[in-house]
XYZ file of C-alpha atoms in Angstrom:
281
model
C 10.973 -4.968 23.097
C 10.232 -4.669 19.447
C 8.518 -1.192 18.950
C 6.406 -0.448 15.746
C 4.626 2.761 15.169
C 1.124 2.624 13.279
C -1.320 5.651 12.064
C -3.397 6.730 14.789
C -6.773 7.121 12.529
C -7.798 7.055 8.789
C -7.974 4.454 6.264
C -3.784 4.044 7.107
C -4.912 3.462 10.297
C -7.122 0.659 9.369
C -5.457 -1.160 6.554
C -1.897 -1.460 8.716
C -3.749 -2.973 11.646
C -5.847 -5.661 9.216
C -2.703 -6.628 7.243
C -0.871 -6.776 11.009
C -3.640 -9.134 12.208
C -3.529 -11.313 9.499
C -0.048 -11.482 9.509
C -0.385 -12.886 13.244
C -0.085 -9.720 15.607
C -1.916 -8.663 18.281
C -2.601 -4.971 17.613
C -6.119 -4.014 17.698
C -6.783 -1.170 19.977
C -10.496 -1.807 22.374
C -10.539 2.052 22.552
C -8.274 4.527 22.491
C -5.045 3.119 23.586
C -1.962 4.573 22.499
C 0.360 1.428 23.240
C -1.192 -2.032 22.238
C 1.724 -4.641 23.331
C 2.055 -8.129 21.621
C 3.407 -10.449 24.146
C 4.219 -13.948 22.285
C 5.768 -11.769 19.695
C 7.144 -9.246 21.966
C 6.198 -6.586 19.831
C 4.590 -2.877 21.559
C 2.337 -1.157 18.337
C 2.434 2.484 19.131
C -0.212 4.740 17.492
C 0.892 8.387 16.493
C -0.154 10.451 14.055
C 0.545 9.654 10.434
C 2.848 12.603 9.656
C 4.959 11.937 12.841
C 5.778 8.406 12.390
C 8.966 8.924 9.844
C 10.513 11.612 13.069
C 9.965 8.728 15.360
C 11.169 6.200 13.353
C 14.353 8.620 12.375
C 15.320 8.977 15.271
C 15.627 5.668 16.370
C 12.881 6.225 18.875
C 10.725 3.452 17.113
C 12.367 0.524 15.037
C 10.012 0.486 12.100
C 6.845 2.205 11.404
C 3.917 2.217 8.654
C 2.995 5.062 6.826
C 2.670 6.710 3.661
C 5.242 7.144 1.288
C 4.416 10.750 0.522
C 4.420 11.311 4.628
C 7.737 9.588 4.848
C 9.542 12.071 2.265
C 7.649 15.266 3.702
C 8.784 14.594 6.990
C 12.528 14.550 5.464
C 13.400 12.059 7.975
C 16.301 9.597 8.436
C 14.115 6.829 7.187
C 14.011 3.978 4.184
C 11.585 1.739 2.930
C 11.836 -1.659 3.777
C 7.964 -2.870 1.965
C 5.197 -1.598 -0.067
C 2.646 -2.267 1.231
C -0.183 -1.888 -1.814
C -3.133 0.075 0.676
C -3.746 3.580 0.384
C -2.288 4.121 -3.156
C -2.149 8.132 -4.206
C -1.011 10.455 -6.452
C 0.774 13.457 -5.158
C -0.138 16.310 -8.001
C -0.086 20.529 -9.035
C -3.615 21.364 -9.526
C -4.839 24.807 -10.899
C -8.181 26.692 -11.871
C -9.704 24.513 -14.986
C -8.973 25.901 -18.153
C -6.103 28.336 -16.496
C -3.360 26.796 -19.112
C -0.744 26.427 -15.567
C 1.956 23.677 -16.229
C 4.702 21.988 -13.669
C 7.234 24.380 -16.016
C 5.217 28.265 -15.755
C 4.997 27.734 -11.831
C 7.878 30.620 -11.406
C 6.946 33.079 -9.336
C 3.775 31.105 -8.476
C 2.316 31.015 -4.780
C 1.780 27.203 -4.362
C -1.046 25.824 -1.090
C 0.201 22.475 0.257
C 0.494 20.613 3.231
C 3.342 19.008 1.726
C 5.731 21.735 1.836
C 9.078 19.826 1.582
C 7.942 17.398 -1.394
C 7.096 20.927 -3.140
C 10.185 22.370 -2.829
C 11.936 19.659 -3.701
C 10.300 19.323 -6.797
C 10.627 23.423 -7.513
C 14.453 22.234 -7.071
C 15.311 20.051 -9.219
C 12.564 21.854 -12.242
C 15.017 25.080 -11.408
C 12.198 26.934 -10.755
C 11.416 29.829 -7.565
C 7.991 29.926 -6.232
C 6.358 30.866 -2.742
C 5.395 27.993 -1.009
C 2.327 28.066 1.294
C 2.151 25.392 4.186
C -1.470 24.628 4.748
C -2.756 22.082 7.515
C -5.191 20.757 5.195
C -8.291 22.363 2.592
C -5.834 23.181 0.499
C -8.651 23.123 -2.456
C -10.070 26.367 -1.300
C -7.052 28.227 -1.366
C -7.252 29.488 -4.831
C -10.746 31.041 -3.889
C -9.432 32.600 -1.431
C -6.637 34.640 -2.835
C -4.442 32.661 -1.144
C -2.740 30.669 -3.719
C -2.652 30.280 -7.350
C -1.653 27.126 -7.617
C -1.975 24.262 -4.680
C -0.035 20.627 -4.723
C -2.231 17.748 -3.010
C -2.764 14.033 -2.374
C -5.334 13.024 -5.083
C -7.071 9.828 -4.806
C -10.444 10.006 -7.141
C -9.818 13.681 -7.733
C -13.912 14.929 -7.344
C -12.825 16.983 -4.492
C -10.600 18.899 -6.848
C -13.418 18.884 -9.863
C -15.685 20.394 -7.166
C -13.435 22.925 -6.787
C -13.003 23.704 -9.922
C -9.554 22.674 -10.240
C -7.676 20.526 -12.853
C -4.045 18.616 -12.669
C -1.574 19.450 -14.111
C 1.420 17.491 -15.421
C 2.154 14.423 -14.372
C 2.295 13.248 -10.863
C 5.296 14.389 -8.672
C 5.185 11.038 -6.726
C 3.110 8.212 -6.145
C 2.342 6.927 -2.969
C 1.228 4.179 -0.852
C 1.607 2.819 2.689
C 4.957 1.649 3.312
C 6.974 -0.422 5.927
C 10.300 1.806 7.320
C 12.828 1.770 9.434
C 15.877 4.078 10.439
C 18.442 4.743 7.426
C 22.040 2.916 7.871
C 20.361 0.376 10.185
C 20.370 -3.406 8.907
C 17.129 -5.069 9.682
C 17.374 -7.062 12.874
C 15.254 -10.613 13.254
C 12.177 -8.950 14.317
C 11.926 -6.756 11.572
C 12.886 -9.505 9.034
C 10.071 -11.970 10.467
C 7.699 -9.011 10.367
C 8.661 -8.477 6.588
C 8.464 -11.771 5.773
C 4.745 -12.447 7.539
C 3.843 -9.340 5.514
C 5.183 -10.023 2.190
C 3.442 -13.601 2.863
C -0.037 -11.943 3.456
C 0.313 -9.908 0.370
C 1.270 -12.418 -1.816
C -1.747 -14.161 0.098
C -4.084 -11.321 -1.585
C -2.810 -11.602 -5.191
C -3.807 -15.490 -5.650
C -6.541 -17.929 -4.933
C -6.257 -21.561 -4.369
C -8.150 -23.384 -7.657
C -9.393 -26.962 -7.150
C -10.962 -28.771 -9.906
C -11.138 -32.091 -12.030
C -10.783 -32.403 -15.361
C -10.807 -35.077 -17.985
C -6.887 -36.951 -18.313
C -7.120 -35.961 -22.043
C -6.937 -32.892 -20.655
C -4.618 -32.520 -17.969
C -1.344 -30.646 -20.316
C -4.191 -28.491 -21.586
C -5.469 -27.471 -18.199
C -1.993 -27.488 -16.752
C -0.902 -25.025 -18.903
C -3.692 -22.628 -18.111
C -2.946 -23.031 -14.749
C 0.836 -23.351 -13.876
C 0.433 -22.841 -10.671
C 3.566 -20.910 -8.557
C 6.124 -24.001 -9.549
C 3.721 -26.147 -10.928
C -0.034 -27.466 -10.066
C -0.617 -30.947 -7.955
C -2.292 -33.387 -9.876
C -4.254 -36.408 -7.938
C -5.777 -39.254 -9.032
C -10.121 -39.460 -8.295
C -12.299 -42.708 -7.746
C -13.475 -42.293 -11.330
C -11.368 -43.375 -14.431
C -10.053 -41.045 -16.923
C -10.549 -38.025 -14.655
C -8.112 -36.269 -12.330
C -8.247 -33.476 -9.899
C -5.843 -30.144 -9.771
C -4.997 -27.219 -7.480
C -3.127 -24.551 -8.004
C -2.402 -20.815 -7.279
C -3.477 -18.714 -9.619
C -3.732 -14.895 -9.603
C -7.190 -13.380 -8.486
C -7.042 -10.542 -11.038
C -7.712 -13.742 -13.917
C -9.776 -15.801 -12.111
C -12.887 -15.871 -14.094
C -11.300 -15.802 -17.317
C -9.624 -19.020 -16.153
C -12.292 -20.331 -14.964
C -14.001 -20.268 -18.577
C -11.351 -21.522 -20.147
C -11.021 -24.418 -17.568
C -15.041 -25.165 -18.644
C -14.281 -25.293 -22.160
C -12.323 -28.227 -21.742
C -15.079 -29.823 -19.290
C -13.506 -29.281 -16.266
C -15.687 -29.894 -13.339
C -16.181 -29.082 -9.576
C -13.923 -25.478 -10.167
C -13.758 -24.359 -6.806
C -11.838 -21.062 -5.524
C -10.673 -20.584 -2.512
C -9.086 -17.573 -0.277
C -5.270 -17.960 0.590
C -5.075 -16.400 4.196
C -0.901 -16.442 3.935
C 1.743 -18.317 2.164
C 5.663 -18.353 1.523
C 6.627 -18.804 -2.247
């Protein structure tokens, strides 16, 4: 039996068991259960806390797990990333009191709040620099307030909570991080976990495009071609109507309207997107 651990709760949680589902798995929990098990794929999804998955997965207990990146390198587990998986994207930061002039390089002798207390050190390591570290479970914002810290190092998403709190960043980011597909270090991926990766990578290429169906004037066709390529190249039919012919092809969702106005200047017709579910480029 293939085992996979996925977050317990949160918007991890959530994104790992959608981008599962489409990908074909059974893993949607009715309640509360700890162990959902896929039988055609033979696959058990075992959901544990976020910051425990990389131990579990380390250890050889699990054979691949999703999580966050940031998680994954606290936990300073025997684990490597196999995908990025593009949910949950962070920044992993120093933030100190607004106007307070703190940088990454005068944090020497600073007390530093974080939940993250191995990424923090590790950083302090290679800057050369010796500062208390503080392991908080979490509120690490109202630290500084408290007298507890003067500087703290967080996950920032939007950063308001930190604004609210009167805090700033400061430098750049240590790390960036996401949700990420991992597996024990040293191992080779076996069949499962290949056919997992693959179904995944297929879903998020799956994300990036649309399928574009249109017609256009046969004057036209190089010109319309060119705008859209397509992944090797666009399929061009024939329509009951002379000097017209229709096209589809993927193009990236990011363009799409932009395309689609450049498609009407040259009288295209009938410009219909749809939603790719999965594919293999």
């Amino acid at each position: 039996m293939f085992k996979v651990a996925i977050p317990n709760k949160g918007s991890l949680s959530e994104g790992a068991v959608e981008i599962l589902s489409d990908a074909g798995y059974r893993c949607k929990r009715h309640s509360r259960e700890l162990v959902v098990r896929d039988a055609e794929h033979d696959v058990e999804f075992i959901f544990l806390r976020p910051r425990d998955i990389a131990v579990y997965v380390g250890s050889g207990l699990v054979n691949a797990g999703i999580t966050g990146r940031d998680l994954a390198q606290d936990s300073e587990a025997a684990v490597e990333e196999c995908l990025s998986l593009n949910l949950g994207r962070s920044r992993f930061c120093y933030a100190v009191p607004k106007g307070s002039g703190i940088t990454p390089d005068t944090l020497g002798g600073k007390r530093i709040a974080t939940s993250y207390a191995s990424i923090v050190r590790q950083d302090l390591k290679k800057r050369g620099i010796e500062a208390q570290v503080v392991r908080l479970d979490g509120a690490v914002e109202i630290s500084i307030k408290l007298g507890v810290a003067d500087v703290i190092a967080d996950v920032v998403e939007s950063g308001r909570t930190l604004v609210e709190a009167g805090l700033e960043i400061t430098g750049d980011p240590i790390m960036k991080s996401e949700a990420v597909v991992i597996h024990r270090k040293g191992n080779s991926p076996d069949e499962a976990l290949n056919l997992l990766l693959k179904r995944l990578e297929g879903i998020l290429v799956a994300r990036e495009y649309v399928l574009l169906e249109y017609v256009v004037p046969r004057n036209s066709i190089d010109a319309a071609c060119a705008i859209t390529p397509g992944v090797k190249s666009p399929t061009v039919s024939p329509v009951n109507e002379a000097g017209w012919v229709a096209v589809a092809a993927m193009v990236k969702a990011a363009g799409l309207n932009r395309i689609i106005d450049q498609l009407g200047e040259l009288q295209a017709k009938g410009i219909i997107a749809q939603e790719i579910k999965t594919c293999r480029l």
